[in-house]
Coordinates of N, CA, C and O in Angstrom, one line a residue:
M1 N -104.8 118.9 67.8 CA -105.0 117.8 66.9 C -103.9 117.9 65.8 O -103.3 116.9 65.3
E2 N -103.7 119.1 65.3 CA -102.7 119.3 64.2 C -101.4 118.8 64.5 O -100.7 118.1 63.7
Q3 N -100.9 119.0 65.7 CA -99.6 118.5 66.1 C -99.5 117.0 66.0 O -98.4 116.4 65.7
F4 N -100.6 116.3 66.3 CA -100.6 114.8 66.3 C -100.6 114.3 64.9 O -99.9 113.3 64.6
M5 N -101.3 114.9 64.0 CA -101.3 114.5 62.6 C -99.9 114.8 62.0 O -99.4 114.0 61.2
K6 N -99.3 115.9 62.4 CA -97.9 116.2 62.0 C -97.0 115.1 62.4 O -96.1 114.7 61.7
A7 N -97.1 114.6 63.6 CA -96.3 113.5 64.1 C -96.5 112.2 63.3 O -95.6 111.5 63.0
A8 N -97.8 112.0 62.9 CA -98.0 110.8 62.1 C -97.4 111.0 60.7 O -96.8 110.0 60.2
I9 N -97.4 112.2 60.2 CA -96.8 112.5 58.9 C -95.3 112.3 59.0 O -94.6 111.7 58.1
E10 N -94.7 112.7 60.1 CA -93.2 112.5 60.3 C -92.9 111.0 60.3 O -91.9 110.6 59.7
E11 N -93.8 110.2 60.9 CA -93.6 108.7 60.9 C -93.7 108.2 59.5 O -92.9 107.3 59.1
A12 N -94.7 108.7 58.7 CA -94.8 108.3 57.3 C -93.5 108.6 56.5 O -93.1 107.7 55.7
R13 N -93.0 109.7 56.7 CA -91.7 110.1 56.0 C -90.6 109.2 56.4 O -89.8 108.8 55.6
K14 N -90.5 108.8 57.7 CA -89.5 107.8 58.1 C -89.7 106.5 57.3 O -88.7 105.9 56.9
G15 N -90.9 106.1 57.2 CA -91.1 104.8 56.4 C -90.6 105.0 55.0 O -90.0 104.1 54.5
L16 N -90.9 106.1 54.3 CA -90.5 106.3 53.0 C -89.0 106.4 52.9 O -88.4 105.8 52.0
E17 N -88.4 107.1 53.8 CA -86.9 107.3 53.8 C -86.2 106.0 54.0 O -85.0 105.9 53.6
T18 N -86.8 105.0 54.6 CA -86.1 103.7 54.9 C -86.6 102.6 53.9 O -86.4 101.4 54.2
G19 N -87.2 103.0 52.8 CA -87.5 102.1 51.8 C -88.9 101.4 51.9 O -89.1 100.5 51.2
G20 N -89.7 102.0 52.7 CA -91.1 101.4 52.9 C -92.2 102.3 52.3 O -91.9 103.3 51.6
I21 N -93.3 102.0 52.8 CA -94.6 102.7 52.4 C -94.8 103.9 53.3 O -94.8 103.7 54.5
P22 N -95.1 105.0 52.8 CA -95.3 106.2 53.7 C -96.6 106.3 54.4 O -97.5 107.1 54.0
I23 N -96.8 105.5 55.4 CA -98.0 105.5 56.2 C -97.5 105.6 57.6 O -96.7 104.7 58.1
G24 N -98.0 106.6 58.4 CA -97.6 106.7 59.8 C -98.7 106.9 60.7 O -99.8 107.2 60.3
S25 N -98.5 106.6 62.0 CA -99.6 106.6 63.0 C -99.0 107.0 64.3 O -97.8 106.6 64.6
V26 N -99.8 107.6 65.1 CA -99.5 107.9 66.5 C -100.7 107.6 67.4 O -101.9 107.8 66.9
I27 N -100.5 107.1 68.6 CA -101.6 106.9 69.5 C -101.4 107.9 70.6 O -100.3 108.1 71.2
V28 N -102.5 108.6 70.9 CA -102.4 109.7 71.9 C -103.4 109.4 73.1 O -104.5 109.1 72.9
H29 N -102.8 109.5 74.3 CA -103.6 109.3 75.5 C -103.5 110.6 76.3 O -102.4 111.0 76.7
R30 N -104.6 111.2 76.6 CA -104.7 112.4 77.4 C -103.7 113.5 77.0 O -102.9 114.1 77.7
G31 N -103.6 113.7 75.6 CA -102.8 114.7 75.1 C -101.3 114.4 74.9 O -100.5 115.3 74.6
E32 N -100.9 113.2 75.1 CA -99.5 112.8 75.0 C -99.4 111.6 74.1 O -100.2 110.6 74.2
I33 N -98.4 111.6 73.2 CA -98.2 110.5 72.3 C -97.6 109.3 73.2 O -96.6 109.5 73.8
I34 N -98.3 108.2 73.1 CA -97.8 107.0 73.9 C -97.3 105.9 72.9 O -96.7 104.9 73.4
G35 N -97.5 106.0 71.6 CA -97.0 105.1 70.7 C -97.0 105.7 69.3 O -97.8 106.5 68.9
R36 N -95.9 105.4 68.6 CA -95.7 106.0 67.3 C -95.2 104.9 66.4 O -94.4 104.0 66.9
G37 N -95.5 104.9 65.1 CA -95.0 103.9 64.2 C -95.3 104.2 62.8 O -96.0 105.2 62.4
H38 N -94.7 103.5 61.9 CA -94.8 103.6 60.4 C -94.8 102.2 59.8 O -94.3 101.3 60.4
N39 N -95.3 102.2 58.6 CA -95.4 100.9 57.9 C -94.0 100.4 57.7 O -93.1 101.1 57.1
R40 N -93.7 99.2 58.2 CA -92.4 98.6 58.1 C -92.4 97.2 57.6 O -91.5 96.4 57.8
R41 N -93.4 96.9 56.8 CA -93.5 95.6 56.2 C -92.3 95.3 55.3 O -91.7 94.2 55.4
A42 N -92.0 96.2 54.4 CA -90.8 95.9 53.5 C -89.5 95.9 54.3 O -88.7 95.0 54.1
Q43 N -89.3 96.8 55.2 CA -88.1 96.9 55.9 C -87.8 95.7 56.8 O -86.7 95.2 57.0
K44 N -88.9 95.1 57.4 CA -88.8 94.0 58.4 C -89.2 92.7 57.8 O -89.2 91.7 58.5
G45 N -89.6 92.7 56.6 CA -90.1 91.4 56.0 C -91.3 90.9 56.8 O -91.5 89.7 57.0
S46 N -92.2 91.9 57.2 CA -93.3 91.6 58.1 C -94.6 91.5 57.3 O -94.8 92.2 56.3
A47 N -95.5 90.6 57.8 CA -96.8 90.5 57.2 C -97.8 91.5 57.8 O -98.9 91.8 57.3
I48 N -97.5 92.1 59.0 CA -98.5 92.8 59.7 C -98.0 94.2 60.2 O -98.9 95.0 60.7
L49 N -96.8 94.7 59.9 CA -96.4 95.9 60.5 C -96.8 97.1 59.6 O -96.0 97.9 59.1
H50 N -98.2 97.3 59.6 CA -98.7 98.6 59.0 C -98.4 99.7 60.0 O -98.1 99.4 61.2
G51 N -98.7 100.9 59.6 CA -98.4 102.0 60.5 C -99.1 101.9 61.9 O -98.5 102.2 62.9
E52 N -100.4 101.6 61.8 CA -101.2 101.5 63.0 C -100.7 100.4 63.9 O -100.6 100.5 65.1
M53 N -100.4 99.2 63.3 CA -100.0 98.1 64.1 C -98.6 98.4 64.7 O -98.3 98.0 65.9
D54 N -97.7 99.1 64.0 CA -96.4 99.4 64.5 C -96.6 100.4 65.7 O -95.9 100.2 66.7
A55 N -97.5 101.3 65.6 CA -97.7 102.3 66.7 C -98.3 101.5 67.9 O -97.8 101.8 69.1
L56 N -99.2 100.6 67.7 CA -99.7 99.8 68.9 C -98.5 99.0 69.5 O -98.4 98.9 70.7
E57 N -97.7 98.3 68.6 CA -96.6 97.6 69.1 C -95.6 98.4 69.9 O -95.2 98.0 71.0
N58 N -95.3 99.6 69.4 CA -94.4 100.5 70.1 C -95.0 101.1 71.4 O -94.2 101.6 72.2
A59 N -96.3 101.2 71.5 CA -96.9 101.7 72.7 C -96.6 100.7 73.8 O -96.6 101.0 75.0
G60 N -96.5 99.4 73.5 CA -96.2 98.4 74.5 C -97.5 97.9 75.1 O -98.6 98.3 74.8
R61 N -97.3 97.0 76.0 CA -98.4 96.4 76.8 C -99.0 97.4 77.7 O -98.3 97.9 78.7
L62 N -100.2 97.8 77.5 CA -100.9 98.8 78.4 C -102.2 98.3 78.9 O -102.8 97.4 78.2
P63 N -102.7 98.8 80.0 CA -104.0 98.4 80.4 C -105.1 98.8 79.4 O -105.0 99.8 78.7
A64 N -106.1 98.0 79.3 CA -107.2 98.2 78.3 C -107.8 99.6 78.5 O -108.2 100.3 77.5
K65 N -107.9 100.1 79.7 CA -108.4 101.4 80.0 C -107.7 102.5 79.2 O -108.3 103.5 78.8
V66 N -106.4 102.4 79.1 CA -105.6 103.4 78.4 C -106.1 103.5 76.9 O -106.3 104.6 76.4
Y67 N -106.2 102.3 76.2 CA -106.7 102.4 74.9 C -108.1 102.9 74.7 O -108.4 103.7 73.8
R68 N -108.9 102.6 75.7 CA -110.3 103.2 75.7 C -110.4 104.7 75.9 O -111.4 105.3 75.6
E69 N -109.3 105.3 76.3 CA -109.2 106.7 76.5 C -108.3 107.4 75.4 O -107.9 108.5 75.6
S70 N -107.9 106.7 74.4 CA -106.9 107.2 73.4 C -107.6 107.5 72.1 O -108.7 107.2 71.8
V71 N -106.8 108.3 71.3 CA -107.1 108.6 69.9 C -106.0 108.1 69.1 O -104.8 108.3 69.4
L72 N -106.3 107.5 67.9 CA -105.3 107.0 67.0 C -105.4 108.0 65.8 O -106.4 108.2 65.2
Y73 N -104.2 108.5 65.5 CA -104.0 109.3 64.3 C -103.3 108.5 63.2 O -102.2 107.9 63.6
T74 N -103.7 108.5 62.0 CA -103.1 107.8 61.0 C -103.2 108.6 59.7 O -104.2 109.3 59.4
T75 N -102.1 108.5 58.9 CA -102.1 109.3 57.6 C -103.0 108.7 56.5 O -103.3 109.5 55.6
L76 N -103.4 107.5 56.7 CA -104.2 106.8 55.6 C -105.3 106.0 56.3 O -105.1 105.4 57.3
S77 N -106.4 106.0 55.6 CA -107.6 105.2 56.1 C -107.2 103.8 56.4 O -106.5 103.1 55.7
P78 N -107.6 103.3 57.6 CA -107.1 102.0 58.1 C -107.7 100.8 57.3 O -108.9 100.8 57.1
C79 N -106.9 99.8 57.0 CA -107.3 98.6 56.4 C -108.1 97.7 57.3 O -108.3 98.1 58.5
A80 N -108.5 96.6 56.9 CA -109.3 95.7 57.7 C -108.5 95.2 58.9 O -109.1 95.1 60.0
M81 N -107.3 94.9 58.7 CA -106.5 94.4 59.9 C -106.3 95.5 60.9 O -106.5 95.2 62.1
C82 N -106.0 96.6 60.5 CA -105.7 97.7 61.5 C -107.1 98.2 62.1 O -107.1 98.5 63.3
S83 N -108.1 98.2 61.4 CA -109.4 98.5 61.9 C -109.9 97.5 62.9 O -110.4 97.8 64.0
G84 N -109.5 96.2 62.7 CA -109.8 95.1 63.7 C -109.1 95.4 65.0 O -109.7 95.2 66.0
A85 N -107.9 95.8 64.9 CA -107.1 96.1 66.1 C -107.7 97.3 66.9 O -107.8 97.3 68.1
I86 N -108.1 98.3 66.1 CA -108.7 99.5 66.7 C -110.0 99.0 67.5 O -110.2 99.5 68.6
V87 N -110.8 98.2 66.9 CA -112.0 97.7 67.5 C -111.7 96.8 68.7 O -112.3 96.9 69.8
L88 N -110.7 95.9 68.5 CA -110.3 95.0 69.6 C -109.9 95.7 70.9 O -110.3 95.4 72.0
Y89 N -109.1 96.8 70.7 CA -108.6 97.6 71.8 C -109.5 98.7 72.2 O -109.2 99.5 73.1
R90 N -110.7 98.8 71.5 CA -111.7 99.8 71.9 C -111.2 101.2 71.9 O -111.6 102.0 72.7
I91 N -110.4 101.5 70.9 CA -109.9 102.9 70.7 C -111.2 103.6 70.2 O -111.7 103.3 69.1
P92 N -111.6 104.7 70.9 CA -112.9 105.3 70.6 C -112.9 106.3 69.4 O -113.9 106.6 68.9
R93 N -111.7 106.8 69.0 CA -111.7 107.8 68.0 C -110.4 107.6 67.1 O -109.3 107.4 67.6
V94 N -110.7 107.8 65.8 CA -109.6 107.7 64.8 C -109.6 109.0 63.9 O -110.7 109.3 63.4
V95 N -108.5 109.6 63.8 CA -108.4 110.8 62.9 C -107.5 110.3 61.8 O -106.3 109.9 62.0
I96 N -108.0 110.5 60.5 CA -107.4 110.0 59.3 C -106.9 111.1 58.5 O -107.7 112.1 58.2
G97 N -105.7 111.0 58.0 CA -105.1 112.1 57.2 C -105.8 112.2 55.8 O -106.2 113.3 55.4
E98 N -106.1 111.0 55.2 CA -106.8 111.0 53.9 C -107.3 109.6 53.6 O -106.8 108.6 54.1
N99 N -108.4 109.6 52.7 CA -108.9 108.4 52.3 C -109.2 108.4 50.8 O -109.9 107.6 50.2
R100 N -108.5 109.3 50.1 CA -108.7 109.4 48.6 C -107.9 108.3 47.9 O -108.4 107.8 46.9
T101 N -106.7 108.1 48.3 CA -105.9 107.1 47.6 C -106.2 105.6 48.1 O -106.0 104.7 47.3
F102 N -106.8 105.5 49.2 CA -107.3 104.2 49.7 C -108.4 104.4 50.8 O -108.2 105.1 51.7
L103 N -109.5 103.8 50.5 CA -110.6 103.9 51.5 C -110.6 102.5 52.2 O -110.9 101.5 51.7
G104 N -110.3 102.6 53.5 CA -110.3 101.4 54.3 C -111.6 101.1 54.9 O -112.7 101.4 54.3
E105 N -111.6 100.6 56.1 CA -112.8 100.1 56.8 C -113.5 101.1 57.7 O -113.9 100.8 58.8
E106 N -113.6 102.3 57.2 CA -114.2 103.4 58.0 C -115.7 103.1 58.4 O -116.1 103.4 59.5
D107 N -116.5 102.5 57.4 CA -117.8 102.1 57.8 C -117.9 101.1 58.9 O -118.7 101.2 59.8
Y108 N -117.0 100.1 58.8 CA -116.9 99.1 59.9 C -116.6 99.8 61.2 O -117.2 99.5 62.2
L109 N -115.6 100.7 61.2 CA -115.3 101.4 62.5 C -116.5 102.1 63.0 O -116.8 102.0 64.2
R110 N -117.1 102.8 62.2 CA -118.3 103.6 62.6 C -119.4 102.7 63.1 O -120.1 103.0 64.1
S111 N -119.6 101.5 62.5 CA -120.6 100.6 62.9 C -120.3 100.0 64.3 O -121.2 99.5 65.0
R112 N -119.1 100.0 64.7 CA -118.6 99.5 66.0 C -118.5 100.6 67.0 O -117.9 100.5 68.1
G113 N -119.0 101.8 66.7 CA -119.0 102.9 67.6 C -117.8 103.8 67.7 O -117.7 104.7 68.5
V114 N -116.9 103.6 66.7 CA -115.7 104.4 66.7 C -116.0 105.8 66.0 O -116.6 105.7 64.9
A115 N -115.6 106.9 66.6 CA -115.7 108.2 65.9 C -114.6 108.3 64.9 O -113.4 108.1 65.2
V116 N -114.9 108.6 63.7 CA -114.0 108.7 62.6 C -114.0 110.1 62.0 O -115.1 110.6 61.6
E117 N -112.8 110.7 61.9 CA -112.7 112.0 61.3 C -111.7 111.9 60.2 O -110.6 111.4 60.4
V118 N -112.0 112.4 59.0 CA -111.1 112.4 57.8 C -110.8 113.8 57.5 O -111.6 114.6 57.3
L119 N -109.5 114.1 57.5 CA -109.0 115.5 57.2 C -108.8 115.9 55.8 O -108.8 117.0 55.4
Q120 N -108.6 114.9 54.9 CA -108.2 115.1 53.5 C -107.0 116.1 53.4 O -107.0 117.0 52.7
D121 N -106.0 115.7 54.2 CA -104.8 116.5 54.3 C -104.0 116.4 53.0 O -103.7 115.3 52.5
E122 N -103.7 117.6 52.4 CA -103.0 117.6 51.1 C -101.7 116.9 51.1 O -101.3 116.3 50.1
E123 N -100.9 117.1 52.2 CA -99.6 116.4 52.3 C -99.7 114.9 52.3 O -99.0 114.2 51.6
C124 N -100.7 114.4 53.0 CA -100.9 113.0 53.1 C -101.3 112.4 51.7 O -100.8 111.4 51.3
I125 N -102.2 113.2 51.0 CA -102.7 112.7 49.7 C -101.5 112.7 48.7 O -101.3 111.7 48.0
K126 N -100.7 113.8 48.7 CA -99.6 113.8 47.8 C -98.5 112.7 48.0 O -98.0 112.1 47.1
M127 N -98.2 112.5 49.3 CA -97.2 111.5 49.7 C -97.7 110.1 49.2 O -96.9 109.4 48.6
M128 N -98.9 109.8 49.4 CA -99.4 108.5 49.0 C -99.6 108.4 47.4 O -99.2 107.4 46.8
S129 N -100.1 109.4 46.8 CA -100.2 109.4 45.4 C -98.9 109.3 44.7 O -98.8 108.5 43.7
D130 N -97.9 110.0 45.1 CA -96.6 109.9 44.5 C -96.0 108.5 44.7 O -95.4 107.9 43.8
F131 N -96.2 108.0 45.9 CA -95.7 106.6 46.2 C -96.3 105.6 45.3 O -95.7 104.7 44.8
I132 N -97.6 105.6 45.3 CA -98.4 104.6 44.5 C -98.0 104.7 43.0 O -97.8 103.6 42.4
A133 N -97.8 105.9 42.5 CA -97.3 106.0 41.1 C -95.9 105.5 40.9 O -95.6 104.9 39.9
A134 N -95.0 105.7 41.9 CA -93.6 105.2 41.8 C -93.5 103.7 42.1 O -92.6 103.1 41.4
K135 N -94.3 103.2 43.0 CA -94.1 101.8 43.4 C -95.4 101.0 43.5 O -95.8 100.6 44.5
P136 N -96.1 100.9 42.3 CA -97.4 100.2 42.4 C -97.4 98.8 42.9 O -98.3 98.3 43.6
G137 N -96.3 98.1 42.6 CA -96.2 96.7 43.0 C -96.1 96.5 44.5 O -96.8 95.7 45.1
L138 N -95.3 97.4 45.1 CA -95.2 97.3 46.6 C -96.5 97.7 47.2 O -96.9 97.1 48.2
W139 N -97.1 98.8 46.7 CA -98.4 99.2 47.2 C -99.5 98.1 47.1 O -100.2 97.8 48.1
N140 N -99.6 97.5 46.0 CA -100.6 96.4 45.8 C -100.3 95.3 46.8 O -101.3 94.7 47.3
E141 N -99.1 94.9 47.0 CA -98.7 93.9 47.9 C -99.2 94.3 49.3 O -99.7 93.4 50.1
D142 N -99.0 95.5 49.7 CA -99.4 96.0 51.0 C -100.9 95.9 51.3 O -101.3 95.6 52.4
I143 N -101.7 96.1 50.3 CA -103.1 96.1 50.4 C -103.8 94.7 50.0 O -105.0 94.6 49.9
G144 N -102.9 93.8 49.7 CA -103.4 92.4 49.4 C -103.9 92.2 48.0 O -104.8 91.3 47.8
V145 N -103.5 93.0 47.1 CA -103.9 92.9 45.7 C -103.0 91.9 44.9 O -101.8 92.0 45.0

């Protein structure tokens, strides 16, 4: 599990290094990363490319069975849009780096049968805390404030 969260953190760093928000995600199927992504809303002028959505997009078109056997790792608690995609594709488990800087739709995920694990990873917390302090306007835009 640690290696997959590290991969999600690497994706978050890519987002930050390219002028975006440091949120990263990977999708793992049977112990192998099949999709990785990071928040690219600012970089692509996108309304929907959150880290989880980017990872799903980069995984490509896959049979529903693959998603039902996968785990999604994300550095930050998933928002309503990303949680909806998790439920739509019936991803059964989500591992979250942290939910201190933003508490997403974890209760909704749990209510739909998704197993949710929150690590409270210090690196994830620091990365988001520093970003929010440095660029509150971009952060607020990303979460719809």
